[in-house]
Structures are given as structure tokens and as C-alpha cells.
């Protein structure tokens, strides 16, 4: 609610914790990005809800674990830092490119900065272990899941990317060595 305003926003959804967490983040991110509120200002009304109905976010990899759990307010701080450091500019953000490259069945990557990409796409062995067909053919939906570092390096070269963060173990086909061998 804005100061002096008699109107407010009421957002109602199910009791599903994941849905509540996503909704809170989206509303709060809008206030941070568009209304230029600080994460502390945005999160203040949510802090008083006890017990907290919100889950922590995790990374998008196939790996499971508690090492990368982030509360919503930490994600909002990350959004603010990305704007402050110029990693995210709402005025120049290309939603179409983000949507295409970010889909798991396509490239499954995101640009942290114009010249730095982060992605998590398992190698062929990991994809097949997860039940994803990586063999060429018209029925393959998840074709990016079987791509190699060499395949991704072509995309990176076309965008001038020389630095890549992989969310994979150094021992697999997406380790640093795989990209260094391709000049990335």
C-alpha cells in the first residue's frame, strides 16, 4: 500500500509452499526492479509472518542438496546487486533471448553479464541416467541435454563470451578443462 493511499494489492493463492514462495518473490522483485524499493523495505511485511510459509530456493541443476539453499530475501538482494553492478538492466533486458536460451530443453543457460554465461546442462551420461533421450532424431525434445562443451563453445564464440561458469563437476564433460580446450 502506498502512503496516503486507501488501495492495496491482495494476492491470494493455494497453501502450496512452493507457490507461495514464488508469488512472494515475484511481487517483491517487481517492487525492487520497477518501484526501486530496497529488499529490506519489500521484505519487512513478510518477516512478521510466523511461522514463515516460504521455502528456500535452490539451483536448477539435477543435483540435490542443501548447500545452495537461498531464502527469498537473499534472492532480492541478488537482484539489487545485479542492477547496481550493471549485470541486469530492465530497460535492455531481452526477454525473448532469455526465454529461448533459458529453457531446459534448449540451451539451459543464462547470461550473468553480456560476456559471462552460467548454465547447467548434464552430459550425455547424466541425461540418459535421468531418462532423457539424447540420440538425434525428430522425437528428441531435450536435445541440448546431450550437447558437449564443444557444442556450447560455438554459441559462446558467436556472442564473444570468453568466460563461463559451469555448475558441473570438474571431472565431467562440462568441467573447466572442456571449455579451456575450446578456447573459452
PDB file of C-alpha atoms in Angstrom:
ATOM      1  CA  UNK A   1       0.000   0.000   0.000  1.00  0.00           C
ATOM      2  CA  UNK A   2       1.368   3.415  -0.878  1.00  0.00           C
ATOM      3  CA  UNK A   3       1.499   6.051   1.829  1.00  0.00           C
ATOM      4  CA  UNK A   4      -1.733   8.037   1.807  1.00  0.00           C
ATOM      5  CA  UNK A   5      -3.462   5.549  -0.475  1.00  0.00           C
ATOM      6  CA  UNK A   6      -6.570   3.659   0.504  1.00  0.00           C
ATOM      7  CA  UNK A   7      -5.977   0.911  -2.025  1.00  0.00           C
ATOM      8  CA  UNK A   8      -3.642  -2.055  -1.836  1.00  0.00           C
ATOM      9  CA  UNK A   9      -2.799  -5.280  -3.549  1.00  0.00           C
ATOM     10  CA  UNK A  10      -4.222  -8.541  -2.264  1.00  0.00           C
ATOM     11  CA  UNK A  11      -2.769 -11.683  -3.758  1.00  0.00           C
ATOM     12  CA  UNK A  12      -4.407 -14.997  -2.912  1.00  0.00           C
ATOM     13  CA  UNK A  13      -3.273 -18.472  -3.842  1.00  0.00           C
ATOM     14  CA  UNK A  14      -3.204 -22.027  -2.553  1.00  0.00           C
ATOM     15  CA  UNK A  15      -1.447 -23.202   0.589  1.00  0.00           C
ATOM     16  CA  UNK A  16       1.281 -24.790  -1.538  1.00  0.00           C
ATOM     17  CA  UNK A  17       4.607 -23.601  -0.107  1.00  0.00           C
ATOM     18  CA  UNK A  18       6.361 -23.506  -3.489  1.00  0.00           C
ATOM     19  CA  UNK A  19       3.566 -21.387  -4.987  1.00  0.00           C
ATOM     20  CA  UNK A  20       3.609 -19.020  -2.022  1.00  0.00           C
ATOM     21  CA  UNK A  21       7.385 -18.658  -2.235  1.00  0.00           C
ATOM     22  CA  UNK A  22       7.319 -17.947  -5.973  1.00  0.00           C
ATOM     23  CA  UNK A  23       4.460 -15.467  -5.603  1.00  0.00           C
ATOM     24  CA  UNK A  24       6.209 -13.611  -2.785  1.00  0.00           C
ATOM     25  CA  UNK A  25       9.414 -13.421  -4.798  1.00  0.00           C
ATOM     26  CA  UNK A  26       7.678 -12.190  -7.962  1.00  0.00           C
ATOM     27  CA  UNK A  27       5.740  -9.484  -6.124  1.00  0.00           C
ATOM     28  CA  UNK A  28       8.829  -8.440  -4.191  1.00  0.00           C
ATOM     29  CA  UNK A  29      11.050  -8.475  -7.296  1.00  0.00           C
ATOM     30  CA  UNK A  30       8.572  -6.202  -9.073  1.00  0.00           C
ATOM     31  CA  UNK A  31       8.810  -3.728  -6.195  1.00  0.00           C
ATOM     32  CA  UNK A  32      12.620  -3.886  -6.260  1.00  0.00           C
ATOM     33  CA  UNK A  33      13.004  -3.600 -10.045  1.00  0.00           C
ATOM     34  CA  UNK A  34      10.143  -1.321 -11.079  1.00  0.00           C
ATOM     35  CA  UNK A  35       9.363   0.648  -7.924  1.00  0.00           C
ATOM     36  CA  UNK A  36      13.003   0.812  -6.749  1.00  0.00           C
ATOM     37  CA  UNK A  37      12.271  -0.302  -3.202  1.00  0.00           C
ATOM     38  CA  UNK A  38      15.123  -1.837  -1.214  1.00  0.00           C
ATOM     39  CA  UNK A  39      14.996  -5.553  -0.385  1.00  0.00           C
ATOM     40  CA  UNK A  40      14.616  -4.613   3.303  1.00  0.00           C
ATOM     41  CA  UNK A  41      11.578  -2.412   2.553  1.00  0.00           C
ATOM     42  CA  UNK A  42       9.991  -5.102   0.425  1.00  0.00           C
ATOM     43  CA  UNK A  43      10.655  -7.966   2.803  1.00  0.00           C
ATOM     44  CA  UNK A  44       9.585  -6.186   6.026  1.00  0.00           C
ATOM     45  CA  UNK A  45       5.877  -7.207   5.794  1.00  0.00           C
ATOM     46  CA  UNK A  46       6.822 -10.830   5.105  1.00  0.00           C
ATOM     47  CA  UNK A  47       9.263 -11.096   8.027  1.00  0.00           C
ATOM     48  CA  UNK A  48       6.475 -10.822  10.572  1.00  0.00           C
ATOM     49  CA  UNK A  49       4.655 -13.921   9.275  1.00  0.00           C
ATOM     50  CA  UNK A  50       5.355 -16.703  11.788  1.00  0.00           C
ATOM     51  CA  UNK A  51       5.996 -19.447  11.061  1.00  0.00           C
ATOM     52  CA  UNK A  52       7.321 -18.437   7.670  1.00  0.00           C
ATOM     53  CA  UNK A  53       5.355 -20.069   4.841  1.00  0.00           C
ATOM     54  CA  UNK A  54       8.261 -19.647   2.434  1.00  0.00           C
ATOM     55  CA  UNK A  55      10.686 -22.248   1.207  1.00  0.00           C
ATOM     56  CA  UNK A  56      14.258 -21.581   0.170  1.00  0.00           C
ATOM     57  CA  UNK A  57      15.273 -21.516  -3.487  1.00  0.00           C
ATOM     58  CA  UNK A  58      17.788 -23.993  -4.858  1.00  0.00           C
ATOM     59  CA  UNK A  59      19.808 -24.080  -8.035  1.00  0.00           C
ATOM     60  CA  UNK A  60      18.297 -25.614 -11.165  1.00  0.00           C
ATOM     61  CA  UNK A  61      20.725 -28.493 -11.589  1.00  0.00           C
ATOM     62  CA  UNK A  62      19.816 -32.156 -11.358  1.00  0.00           C
ATOM     63  CA  UNK A  63      21.900 -32.364  -8.186  1.00  0.00           C
ATOM     64  CA  UNK A  64      20.030 -32.476  -4.873  1.00  0.00           C
ATOM     65  CA  UNK A  65      21.432 -30.999  -1.690  1.00  0.00           C
ATOM     66  CA  UNK A  66      21.209 -28.280   0.900  1.00  0.00           C
ATOM     67  CA  UNK A  67      24.438 -26.471   0.016  1.00  0.00           C
ATOM     68  CA  UNK A  68      22.841 -23.887  -2.244  1.00  0.00           C
ATOM     69  CA  UNK A  69      19.605 -23.005  -0.428  1.00  0.00           C
ATOM     70  CA  UNK A  70      18.731 -19.294  -0.578  1.00  0.00           C
ATOM     71  CA  UNK A  71      15.939 -17.506   1.276  1.00  0.00           C
ATOM     72  CA  UNK A  72      13.730 -15.163  -0.745  1.00  0.00           C
ATOM     73  CA  UNK A  73      15.219 -12.002   0.779  1.00  0.00           C
ATOM     74  CA  UNK A  74      18.727 -13.130  -0.272  1.00  0.00           C
ATOM     75  CA  UNK A  75      17.453 -13.537  -3.843  1.00  0.00           C
ATOM     76  CA  UNK A  76      16.057  -9.986  -3.696  1.00  0.00           C
ATOM     77  CA  UNK A  77      19.439  -8.730  -2.530  1.00  0.00           C
ATOM     78  CA  UNK A  78      20.946 -10.542  -5.505  1.00  0.00           C
ATOM     79  CA  UNK A  79      18.538  -8.778  -7.882  1.00  0.00           C
ATOM     80  CA  UNK A  80      19.509  -5.418  -6.384  1.00  0.00           C
ATOM     81  CA  UNK A  81      23.206  -6.205  -6.693  1.00  0.00           C
ATOM     82  CA  UNK A  82      22.750  -7.322 -10.310  1.00  0.00           C
ATOM     83  CA  UNK A  83      21.120  -3.972 -11.127  1.00  0.00           C
ATOM     84  CA  UNK A  84      23.753  -1.984  -9.206  1.00  0.00           C
ATOM     85  CA  UNK A  85      26.645  -3.777 -10.918  1.00  0.00           C
ATOM     86  CA  UNK A  86      25.049  -3.489 -14.366  1.00  0.00           C
ATOM     87  CA  UNK A  87      24.520  -7.229 -14.768  1.00  0.00           C
ATOM     88  CA  UNK A  88      20.778  -6.712 -15.190  1.00  0.00           C
ATOM     89  CA  UNK A  89      19.243  -3.693 -16.861  1.00  0.00           C
ATOM     90  CA  UNK A  90      15.434  -3.813 -17.050  1.00  0.00           C
ATOM     91  CA  UNK A  91      15.469  -1.327 -19.947  1.00  0.00           C
ATOM     92  CA  UNK A  92      17.657  -3.501 -22.185  1.00  0.00           C
ATOM     93  CA  UNK A  93      16.726  -6.979 -20.980  1.00  0.00           C
ATOM     94  CA  UNK A  94      15.801  -9.183 -23.965  1.00  0.00           C
ATOM     95  CA  UNK A  95      13.025 -11.463 -22.730  1.00  0.00           C
ATOM     96  CA  UNK A  96      12.901 -13.451 -25.996  1.00  0.00           C
ATOM     97  CA  UNK A  97      16.583 -14.416 -25.851  1.00  0.00           C
ATOM     98  CA  UNK A  98      16.339 -15.175 -22.136  1.00  0.00           C
ATOM     99  CA  UNK A  99      13.287 -17.398 -22.656  1.00  0.00           C
ATOM    100  CA  UNK A 100      14.786 -19.293 -25.592  1.00  0.00           C
ATOM    101  CA  UNK A 101      18.232 -19.917 -24.138  1.00  0.00           C
ATOM    102  CA  UNK A 102      16.997 -20.499 -20.593  1.00  0.00           C
ATOM    103  CA  UNK A 103      14.625 -23.335 -21.392  1.00  0.00           C
ATOM    104  CA  UNK A 104      15.963 -26.655 -20.212  1.00  0.00           C
ATOM    105  CA  UNK A 105      15.056 -28.316 -23.492  1.00  0.00           C
ATOM    106  CA  UNK A 106      17.061 -25.720 -25.420  1.00  0.00           C
ATOM    107  CA  UNK A 107      20.381 -24.320 -24.209  1.00  0.00           C
ATOM    108  CA  UNK A 108      19.606 -24.177 -20.457  1.00  0.00           C
ATOM    109  CA  UNK A 109      21.881 -21.203 -19.912  1.00  0.00           C
ATOM    110  CA  UNK A 110      21.701 -17.635 -18.685  1.00  0.00           C
ATOM    111  CA  UNK A 111      23.926 -14.643 -19.201  1.00  0.00           C
ATOM    112  CA  UNK A 112      25.185 -13.215 -15.906  1.00  0.00           C
ATOM    113  CA  UNK A 113      26.759 -10.331 -17.771  1.00  0.00           C
ATOM    114  CA  UNK A 114      26.908  -9.718 -21.520  1.00  0.00           C
ATOM    115  CA  UNK A 115      30.162 -11.694 -21.645  1.00  0.00           C
ATOM    116  CA  UNK A 116      29.634 -14.272 -18.868  1.00  0.00           C
ATOM    117  CA  UNK A 117      27.312 -17.259 -19.178  1.00  0.00           C
ATOM    118  CA  UNK A 118      26.219 -19.721 -16.494  1.00  0.00           C
ATOM    119  CA  UNK A 119      24.467 -22.947 -17.297  1.00  0.00           C
ATOM    120  CA  UNK A 120      23.711 -26.417 -16.045  1.00  0.00           C
ATOM    121  CA  UNK A 121      23.253 -28.998 -18.721  1.00  0.00           C
ATOM    122  CA  UNK A 122      24.268 -32.541 -17.892  1.00  0.00           C
ATOM    123  CA  UNK A 123      26.406 -34.544 -20.232  1.00  0.00           C
ATOM    124  CA  UNK A 124      25.026 -37.401 -22.251  1.00  0.00           C
ATOM    125  CA  UNK A 125      25.586 -39.950 -19.459  1.00  0.00           C
ATOM    126  CA  UNK A 126      23.817 -37.842 -16.822  1.00  0.00           C
ATOM    127  CA  UNK A 127      20.953 -37.035 -19.188  1.00  0.00           C
ATOM    128  CA  UNK A 128      20.450 -40.698 -20.038  1.00  0.00           C
ATOM    129  CA  UNK A 129      20.561 -41.596 -16.319  1.00  0.00           C
ATOM    130  CA  UNK A 130      17.744 -39.072 -15.827  1.00  0.00           C
ATOM    131  CA  UNK A 131      15.739 -40.827 -18.562  1.00  0.00           C
ATOM    132  CA  UNK A 132      16.325 -38.195 -21.263  1.00  0.00           C
ATOM    133  CA  UNK A 133      16.890 -39.436 -24.806  1.00  0.00           C
ATOM    134  CA  UNK A 134      20.000 -37.733 -26.209  1.00  0.00           C
ATOM    135  CA  UNK A 135      20.164 -39.549 -29.541  1.00  0.00           C
ATOM    136  CA  UNK A 136      19.487 -37.485 -32.663  1.00  0.00           C
ATOM    137  CA  UNK A 137      16.035 -37.727 -34.164  1.00  0.00           C
ATOM    138  CA  UNK A 138      12.798 -35.813 -34.665  1.00  0.00           C
ATOM    139  CA  UNK A 139      11.283 -37.093 -31.408  1.00  0.00           C
ATOM    140  CA  UNK A 140      14.068 -35.722 -29.189  1.00  0.00           C
ATOM    141  CA  UNK A 141      12.724 -32.828 -27.135  1.00  0.00           C
ATOM    142  CA  UNK A 142      15.695 -32.361 -24.835  1.00  0.00           C
ATOM    143  CA  UNK A 143      18.425 -32.182 -27.467  1.00  0.00           C
ATOM    144  CA  UNK A 144      20.518 -29.639 -25.534  1.00  0.00           C
ATOM    145  CA  UNK A 145      20.841 -32.051 -22.656  1.00  0.00           C
ATOM    146  CA  UNK A 146      23.264 -34.120 -24.713  1.00  0.00           C
ATOM    147  CA  UNK A 147      25.396 -31.253 -26.007  1.00  0.00           C
ATOM    148  CA  UNK A 148      29.089 -31.161 -25.312  1.00  0.00           C
ATOM    149  CA  UNK A 149      31.320 -28.263 -24.306  1.00  0.00           C
ATOM    150  CA  UNK A 150      32.336 -28.019 -27.966  1.00  0.00           C
ATOM    151  CA  UNK A 151      28.695 -27.564 -28.999  1.00  0.00           C
ATOM    152  CA  UNK A 152      28.182 -24.769 -26.480  1.00  0.00           C
ATOM    153  CA  UNK A 153      31.506 -23.129 -27.365  1.00  0.00           C
ATOM    154  CA  UNK A 154      30.169 -22.284 -30.840  1.00  0.00           C
ATOM    155  CA  UNK A 155      27.312 -20.301 -29.283  1.00  0.00           C
ATOM    156  CA  UNK A 156      29.676 -18.626 -26.839  1.00  0.00           C
ATOM    157  CA  UNK A 157      32.091 -17.623 -29.622  1.00  0.00           C
ATOM    158  CA  UNK A 158      29.243 -16.075 -31.635  1.00  0.00           C
ATOM    159  CA  UNK A 159      28.403 -13.847 -28.643  1.00  0.00           C
ATOM    160  CA  UNK A 160      32.005 -13.011 -27.751  1.00  0.00           C
ATOM    161  CA  UNK A 161      31.853 -14.946 -24.500  1.00  0.00           C
ATOM    162  CA  UNK A 162      35.225 -15.922 -23.110  1.00  0.00           C
ATOM    163  CA  UNK A 163      34.208 -16.733 -19.504  1.00  0.00           C
ATOM    164  CA  UNK A 164      31.802 -19.480 -18.494  1.00  0.00           C
ATOM    165  CA  UNK A 165      30.573 -20.682 -15.122  1.00  0.00           C
ATOM    166  CA  UNK A 166      29.561 -24.313 -15.212  1.00  0.00           C
ATOM    167  CA  UNK A 167      27.505 -25.856 -12.452  1.00  0.00           C
ATOM    168  CA  UNK A 168      29.115 -29.222 -13.052  1.00  0.00           C
ATOM    169  CA  UNK A 169      31.925 -31.225 -11.512  1.00  0.00           C
ATOM    170  CA  UNK A 170      35.363 -30.662 -12.992  1.00  0.00           C
ATOM    171  CA  UNK A 171      35.589 -34.365 -13.800  1.00  0.00           C
ATOM    172  CA  UNK A 172      32.657 -34.495 -16.224  1.00  0.00           C
ATOM    173  CA  UNK A 173      32.415 -33.284 -19.797  1.00  0.00           C
ATOM    174  CA  UNK A 174      31.439 -29.755 -18.699  1.00  0.00           C
ATOM    175  CA  UNK A 175      34.439 -29.213 -16.438  1.00  0.00           C
ATOM    176  CA  UNK A 176      36.690 -26.178 -16.907  1.00  0.00           C
ATOM    177  CA  UNK A 177      39.152 -28.270 -18.883  1.00  0.00           C
ATOM    178  CA  UNK A 178      36.495 -28.954 -21.558  1.00  0.00           C
ATOM    179  CA  UNK A 179      35.980 -25.265 -22.264  1.00  0.00           C
ATOM    180  CA  UNK A 180      39.627 -24.304 -21.973  1.00  0.00           C
ATOM    181  CA  UNK A 181      40.336 -26.844 -24.712  1.00  0.00           C
ATOM    182  CA  UNK A 182      37.813 -24.972 -26.903  1.00  0.00           C
ATOM    183  CA  UNK A 183      39.379 -21.543 -26.240  1.00  0.00           C
ATOM    184  CA  UNK A 184      36.746 -20.386 -23.743  1.00  0.00           C
TER     185      UNK A 184
END
